[in-house]
Short mmCIF file of C-alpha atoms in Angstrom, two decimals:
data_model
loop_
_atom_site.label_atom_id
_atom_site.label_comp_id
_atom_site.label_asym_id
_atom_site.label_seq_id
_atom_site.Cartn_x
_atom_site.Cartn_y
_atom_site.Cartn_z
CA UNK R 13 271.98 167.61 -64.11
CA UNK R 14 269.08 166.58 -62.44
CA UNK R 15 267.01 169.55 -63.21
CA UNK R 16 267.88 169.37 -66.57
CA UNK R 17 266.69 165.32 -66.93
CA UNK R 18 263.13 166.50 -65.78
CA UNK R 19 262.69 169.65 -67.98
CA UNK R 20 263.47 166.83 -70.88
CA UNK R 21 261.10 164.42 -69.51
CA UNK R 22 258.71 166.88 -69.28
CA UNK R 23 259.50 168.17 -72.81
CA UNK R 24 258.06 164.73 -73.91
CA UNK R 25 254.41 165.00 -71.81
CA UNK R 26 254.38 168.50 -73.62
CA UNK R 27 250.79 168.19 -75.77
CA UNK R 28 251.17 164.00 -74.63
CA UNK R 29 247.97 161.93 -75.18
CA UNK R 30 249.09 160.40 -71.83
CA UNK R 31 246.82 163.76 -70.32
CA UNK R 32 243.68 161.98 -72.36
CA UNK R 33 244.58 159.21 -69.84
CA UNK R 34 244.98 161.34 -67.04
CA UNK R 35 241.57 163.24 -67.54
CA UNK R 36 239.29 159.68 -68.98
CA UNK R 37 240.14 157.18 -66.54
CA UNK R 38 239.53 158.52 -62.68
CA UNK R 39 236.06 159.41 -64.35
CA UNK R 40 235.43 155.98 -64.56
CA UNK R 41 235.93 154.76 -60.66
CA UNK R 42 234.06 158.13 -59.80
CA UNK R 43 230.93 157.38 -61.56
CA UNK R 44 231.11 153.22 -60.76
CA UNK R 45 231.55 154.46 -56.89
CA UNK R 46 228.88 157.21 -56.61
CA UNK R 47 226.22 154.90 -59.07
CA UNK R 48 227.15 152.15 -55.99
CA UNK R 49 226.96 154.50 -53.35
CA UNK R 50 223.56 155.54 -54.57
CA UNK R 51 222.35 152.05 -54.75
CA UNK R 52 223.29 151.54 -51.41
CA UNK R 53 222.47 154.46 -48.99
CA UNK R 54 220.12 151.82 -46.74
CA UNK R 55 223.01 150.70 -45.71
CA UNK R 56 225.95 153.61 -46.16
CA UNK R 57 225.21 155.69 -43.73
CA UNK R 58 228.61 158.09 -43.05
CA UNK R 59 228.07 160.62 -45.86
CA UNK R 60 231.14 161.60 -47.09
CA UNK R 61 232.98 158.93 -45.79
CA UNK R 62 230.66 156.62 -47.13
CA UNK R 63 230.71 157.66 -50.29
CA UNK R 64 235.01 157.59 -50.33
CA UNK R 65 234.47 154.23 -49.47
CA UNK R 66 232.86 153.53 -52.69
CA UNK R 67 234.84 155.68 -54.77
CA UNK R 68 238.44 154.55 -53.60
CA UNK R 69 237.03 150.99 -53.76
CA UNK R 70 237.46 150.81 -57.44
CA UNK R 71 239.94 154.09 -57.60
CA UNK R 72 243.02 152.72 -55.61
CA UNK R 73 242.14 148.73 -55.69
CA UNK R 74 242.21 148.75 -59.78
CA UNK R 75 242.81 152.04 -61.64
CA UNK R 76 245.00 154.15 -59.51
CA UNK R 77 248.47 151.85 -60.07
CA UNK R 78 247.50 150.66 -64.06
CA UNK R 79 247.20 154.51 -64.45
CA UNK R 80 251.11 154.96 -63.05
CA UNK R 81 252.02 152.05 -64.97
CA UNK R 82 250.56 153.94 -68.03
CA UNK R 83 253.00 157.09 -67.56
CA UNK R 84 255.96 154.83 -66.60
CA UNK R 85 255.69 153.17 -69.89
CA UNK R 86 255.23 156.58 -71.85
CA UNK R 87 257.95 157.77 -70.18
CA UNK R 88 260.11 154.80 -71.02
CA UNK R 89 258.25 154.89 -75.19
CA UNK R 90 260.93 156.89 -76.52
CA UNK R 91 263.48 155.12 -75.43
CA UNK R 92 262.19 151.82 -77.03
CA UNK R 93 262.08 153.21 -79.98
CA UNK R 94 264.90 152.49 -82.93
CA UNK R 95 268.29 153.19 -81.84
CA UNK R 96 267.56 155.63 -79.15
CA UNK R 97 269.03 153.59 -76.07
CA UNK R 98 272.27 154.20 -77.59
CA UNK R 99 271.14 157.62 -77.04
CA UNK R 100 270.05 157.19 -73.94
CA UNK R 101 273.05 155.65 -72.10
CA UNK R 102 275.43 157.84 -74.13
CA UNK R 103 274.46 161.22 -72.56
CA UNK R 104 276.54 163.30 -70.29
CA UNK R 105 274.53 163.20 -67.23
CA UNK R 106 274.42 160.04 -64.95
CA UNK R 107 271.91 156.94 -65.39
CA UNK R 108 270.95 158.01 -61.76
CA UNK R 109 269.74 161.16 -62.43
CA UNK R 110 268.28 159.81 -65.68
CA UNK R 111 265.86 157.93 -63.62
CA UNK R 112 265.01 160.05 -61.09
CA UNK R 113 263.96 162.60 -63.44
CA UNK R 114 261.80 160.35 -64.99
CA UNK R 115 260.35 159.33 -61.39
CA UNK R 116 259.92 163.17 -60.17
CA UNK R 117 257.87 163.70 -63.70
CA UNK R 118 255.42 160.46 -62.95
CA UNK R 119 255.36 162.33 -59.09
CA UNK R 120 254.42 165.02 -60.57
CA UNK R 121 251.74 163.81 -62.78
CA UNK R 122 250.42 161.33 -59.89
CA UNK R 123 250.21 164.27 -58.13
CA UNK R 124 247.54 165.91 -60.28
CA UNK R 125 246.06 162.68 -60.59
CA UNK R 126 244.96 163.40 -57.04
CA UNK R 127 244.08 166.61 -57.29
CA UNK R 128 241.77 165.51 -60.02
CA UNK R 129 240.23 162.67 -58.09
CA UNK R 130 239.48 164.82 -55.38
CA UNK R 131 237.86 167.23 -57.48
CA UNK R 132 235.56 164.33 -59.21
CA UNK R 133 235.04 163.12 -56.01
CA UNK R 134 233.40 167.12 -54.80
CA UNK R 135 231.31 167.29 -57.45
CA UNK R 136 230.19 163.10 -57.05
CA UNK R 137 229.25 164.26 -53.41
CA UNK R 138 227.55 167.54 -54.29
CA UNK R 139 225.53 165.71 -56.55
CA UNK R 140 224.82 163.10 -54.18
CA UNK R 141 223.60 166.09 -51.81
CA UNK R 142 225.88 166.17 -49.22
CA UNK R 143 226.16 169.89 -47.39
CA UNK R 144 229.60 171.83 -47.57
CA UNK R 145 233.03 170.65 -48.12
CA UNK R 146 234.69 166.58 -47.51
CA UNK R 147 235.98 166.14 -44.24
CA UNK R 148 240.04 167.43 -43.81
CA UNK R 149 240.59 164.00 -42.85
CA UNK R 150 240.33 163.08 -46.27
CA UNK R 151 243.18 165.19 -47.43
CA UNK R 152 245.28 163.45 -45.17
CA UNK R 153 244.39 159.89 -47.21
CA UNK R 154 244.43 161.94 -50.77
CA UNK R 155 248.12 162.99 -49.24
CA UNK R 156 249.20 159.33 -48.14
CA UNK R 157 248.12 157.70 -51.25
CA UNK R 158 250.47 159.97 -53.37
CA UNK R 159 253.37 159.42 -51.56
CA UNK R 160 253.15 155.69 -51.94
CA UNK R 161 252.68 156.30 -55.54
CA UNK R 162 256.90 156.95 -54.69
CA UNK R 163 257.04 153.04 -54.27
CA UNK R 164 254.74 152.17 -57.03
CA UNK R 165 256.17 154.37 -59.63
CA UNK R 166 259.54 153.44 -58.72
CA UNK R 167 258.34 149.51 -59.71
CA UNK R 168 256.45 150.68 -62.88
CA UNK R 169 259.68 152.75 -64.16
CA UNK R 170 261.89 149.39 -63.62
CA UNK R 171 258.96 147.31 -65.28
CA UNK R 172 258.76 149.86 -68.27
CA UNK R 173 262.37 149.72 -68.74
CA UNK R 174 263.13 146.44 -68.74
CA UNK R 175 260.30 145.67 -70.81
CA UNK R 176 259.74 146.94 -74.22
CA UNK R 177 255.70 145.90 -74.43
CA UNK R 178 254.05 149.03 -73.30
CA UNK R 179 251.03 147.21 -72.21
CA UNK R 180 252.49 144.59 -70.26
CA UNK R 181 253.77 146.83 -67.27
CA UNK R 182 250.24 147.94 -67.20
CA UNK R 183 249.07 144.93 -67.21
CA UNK R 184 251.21 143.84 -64.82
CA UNK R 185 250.01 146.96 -62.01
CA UNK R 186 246.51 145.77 -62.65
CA UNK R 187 247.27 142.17 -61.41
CA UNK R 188 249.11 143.76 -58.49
CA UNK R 189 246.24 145.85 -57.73
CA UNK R 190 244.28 142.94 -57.17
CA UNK R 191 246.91 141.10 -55.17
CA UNK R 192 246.99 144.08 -53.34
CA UNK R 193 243.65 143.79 -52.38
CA UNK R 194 243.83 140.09 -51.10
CA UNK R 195 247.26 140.93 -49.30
CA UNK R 196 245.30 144.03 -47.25
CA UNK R 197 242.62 141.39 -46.49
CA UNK R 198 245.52 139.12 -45.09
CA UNK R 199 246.94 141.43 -42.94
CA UNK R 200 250.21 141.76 -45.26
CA UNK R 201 249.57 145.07 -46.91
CA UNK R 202 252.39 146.53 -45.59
CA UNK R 203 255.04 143.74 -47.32
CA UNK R 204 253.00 143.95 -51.31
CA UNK R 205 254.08 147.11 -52.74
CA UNK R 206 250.47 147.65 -54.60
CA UNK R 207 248.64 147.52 -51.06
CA UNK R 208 250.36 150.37 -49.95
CA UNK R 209 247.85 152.68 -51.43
CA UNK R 210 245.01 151.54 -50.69
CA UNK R 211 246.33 151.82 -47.26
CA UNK R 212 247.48 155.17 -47.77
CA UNK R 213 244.06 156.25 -49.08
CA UNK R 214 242.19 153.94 -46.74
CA UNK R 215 240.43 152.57 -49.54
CA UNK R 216 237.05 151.26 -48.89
CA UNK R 217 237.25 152.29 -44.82
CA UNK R 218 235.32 154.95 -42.96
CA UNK R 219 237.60 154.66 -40.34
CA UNK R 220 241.36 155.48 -40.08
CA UNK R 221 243.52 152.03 -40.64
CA UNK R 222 246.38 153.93 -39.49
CA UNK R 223 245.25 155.56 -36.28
CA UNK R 224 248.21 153.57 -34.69
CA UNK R 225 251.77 154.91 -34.63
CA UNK R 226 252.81 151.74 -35.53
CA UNK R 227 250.44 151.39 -38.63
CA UNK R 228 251.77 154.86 -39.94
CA UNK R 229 255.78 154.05 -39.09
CA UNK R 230 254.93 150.72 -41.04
CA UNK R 231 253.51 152.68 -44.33
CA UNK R 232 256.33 155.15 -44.22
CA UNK R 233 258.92 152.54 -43.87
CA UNK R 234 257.39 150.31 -46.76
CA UNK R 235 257.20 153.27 -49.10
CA UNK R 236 260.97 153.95 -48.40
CA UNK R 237 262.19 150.52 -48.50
CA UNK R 238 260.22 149.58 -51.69
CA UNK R 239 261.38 153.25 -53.48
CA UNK R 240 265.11 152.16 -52.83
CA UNK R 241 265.30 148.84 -53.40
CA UNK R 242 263.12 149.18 -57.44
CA UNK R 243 264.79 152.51 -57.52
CA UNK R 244 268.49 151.18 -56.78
CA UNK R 245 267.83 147.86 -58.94
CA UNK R 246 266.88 150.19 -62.18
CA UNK R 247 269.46 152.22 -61.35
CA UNK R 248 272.47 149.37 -60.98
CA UNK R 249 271.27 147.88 -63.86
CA UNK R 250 271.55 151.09 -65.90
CA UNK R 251 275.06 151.28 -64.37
CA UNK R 252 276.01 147.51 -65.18
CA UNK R 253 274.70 146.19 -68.35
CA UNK R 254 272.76 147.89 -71.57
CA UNK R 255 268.84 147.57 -71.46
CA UNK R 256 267.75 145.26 -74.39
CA UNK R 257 266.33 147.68 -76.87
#
């Protein structure tokens, strides 16, 4: 049942605008990070790493979750729509799976996300004129910061649902973002949802912030906790009550 709740969700991104999104937006942290790197290189002195620093400054601090929080409420579009959560929590599979195969879809698309932000972020450093390929290390962060997109996506779906406004989720990612970045600052990154990835992608850092085994059991124990607790809230109130459509 769960396979077939993601070929349907996927059945709606088929020919979406939401890919317009997906292609537009990391463009815009790519160029704002390599125009400041640029500006800069008195002082940025790391090469590749410097110029990550820059990119994933404005990448995972203000676009990366607003851009989840734009798929979450696509995904959720449809169901706002007329009549059609009498649809929804009519069909013969369970709510659970429902959801999930909404959240494996945003996964999915997060995923390429990443893939595509590494590929602006290539070409921003070839055309900077940096030698060869970015440092494996990087991968690792590219890596981290999608699986934390597990916790934020898991929020955005419950925000989408419960909300009928599609901008307003958004809306409500890009104020996290920024409370993300004052919570990393504090030293409480690892308790605000939004922080975790800019941790993941150690946004703005040249060095590892998790070179600790406790920094890296923390993130991985934050991503899980957040993903069941929004996960398991959608979820039970899927089970208990109708969503106001």
């Amino acid at each position: 049942m769960l396979l077939r709740c993601i070929q349907a969700e996927n059945l709606k991104l088929k020919h979406s605008v939401i890919y317009l999104a997906f292609i537009a937006i990391p463009v815009i942290p790519a160029i704002m990070g390599t125009f400041n790197y640029l500006q800069n290189l008195d002082l940025l002195k790391s090469g590749w790493y410097s110029l990550w620093t820059q990119i994933t400054l404005f990448y995972a601090s203000f676009f990366y979750a607003p851009l989840i929080g734009i798929y979450c409420s696509y995904l959720w579009r449809l169901e706002h729509m007329h009549n059609n959560w009498n649809h929804f929590m009519t069909m013969p599979v369970s709510v659970a799976d429902s959801f999930l195969g909404k959240l494996f879809v945003i996964l999915k698309v997060t995923l390429l996300t990443q893939i595509w932000i590494s590929v602006l972020f290539f070409i921003s450093g070839k055309l900077a004129g940096f030698p060869g390929i970015f440092p494996a290390q990087i991968f690792l962060w590219l890596l981290r910061g999608t699986l934390a997109a597990i916790a934020i996506a898991s929020l955005q779906l419950l925000l989408s649902m419960v909300i009928r406004n599609f901008a307003i989720p958004i809306g409500i990612a890009l104020f996290g973002s920024v409370a993300g970045v004052l919570a990393n600052n504090a030293g409480l990154g690892y308790i605000w949802p939004y922080s975790l990835m800019m941790l993941g992608m150690n946004s703005n850092k040249t060095e590892d912030v998790m070179t600790a085994m406790g920094d890296t059991i923390s993130f991985y124990v934050s991503v899980i906790l957040f993903f069941l607790l929004f996960a398991g809230a959608a979820i039970w109130l899927l089970k208990t009550r109708d969503v106001k459509a």
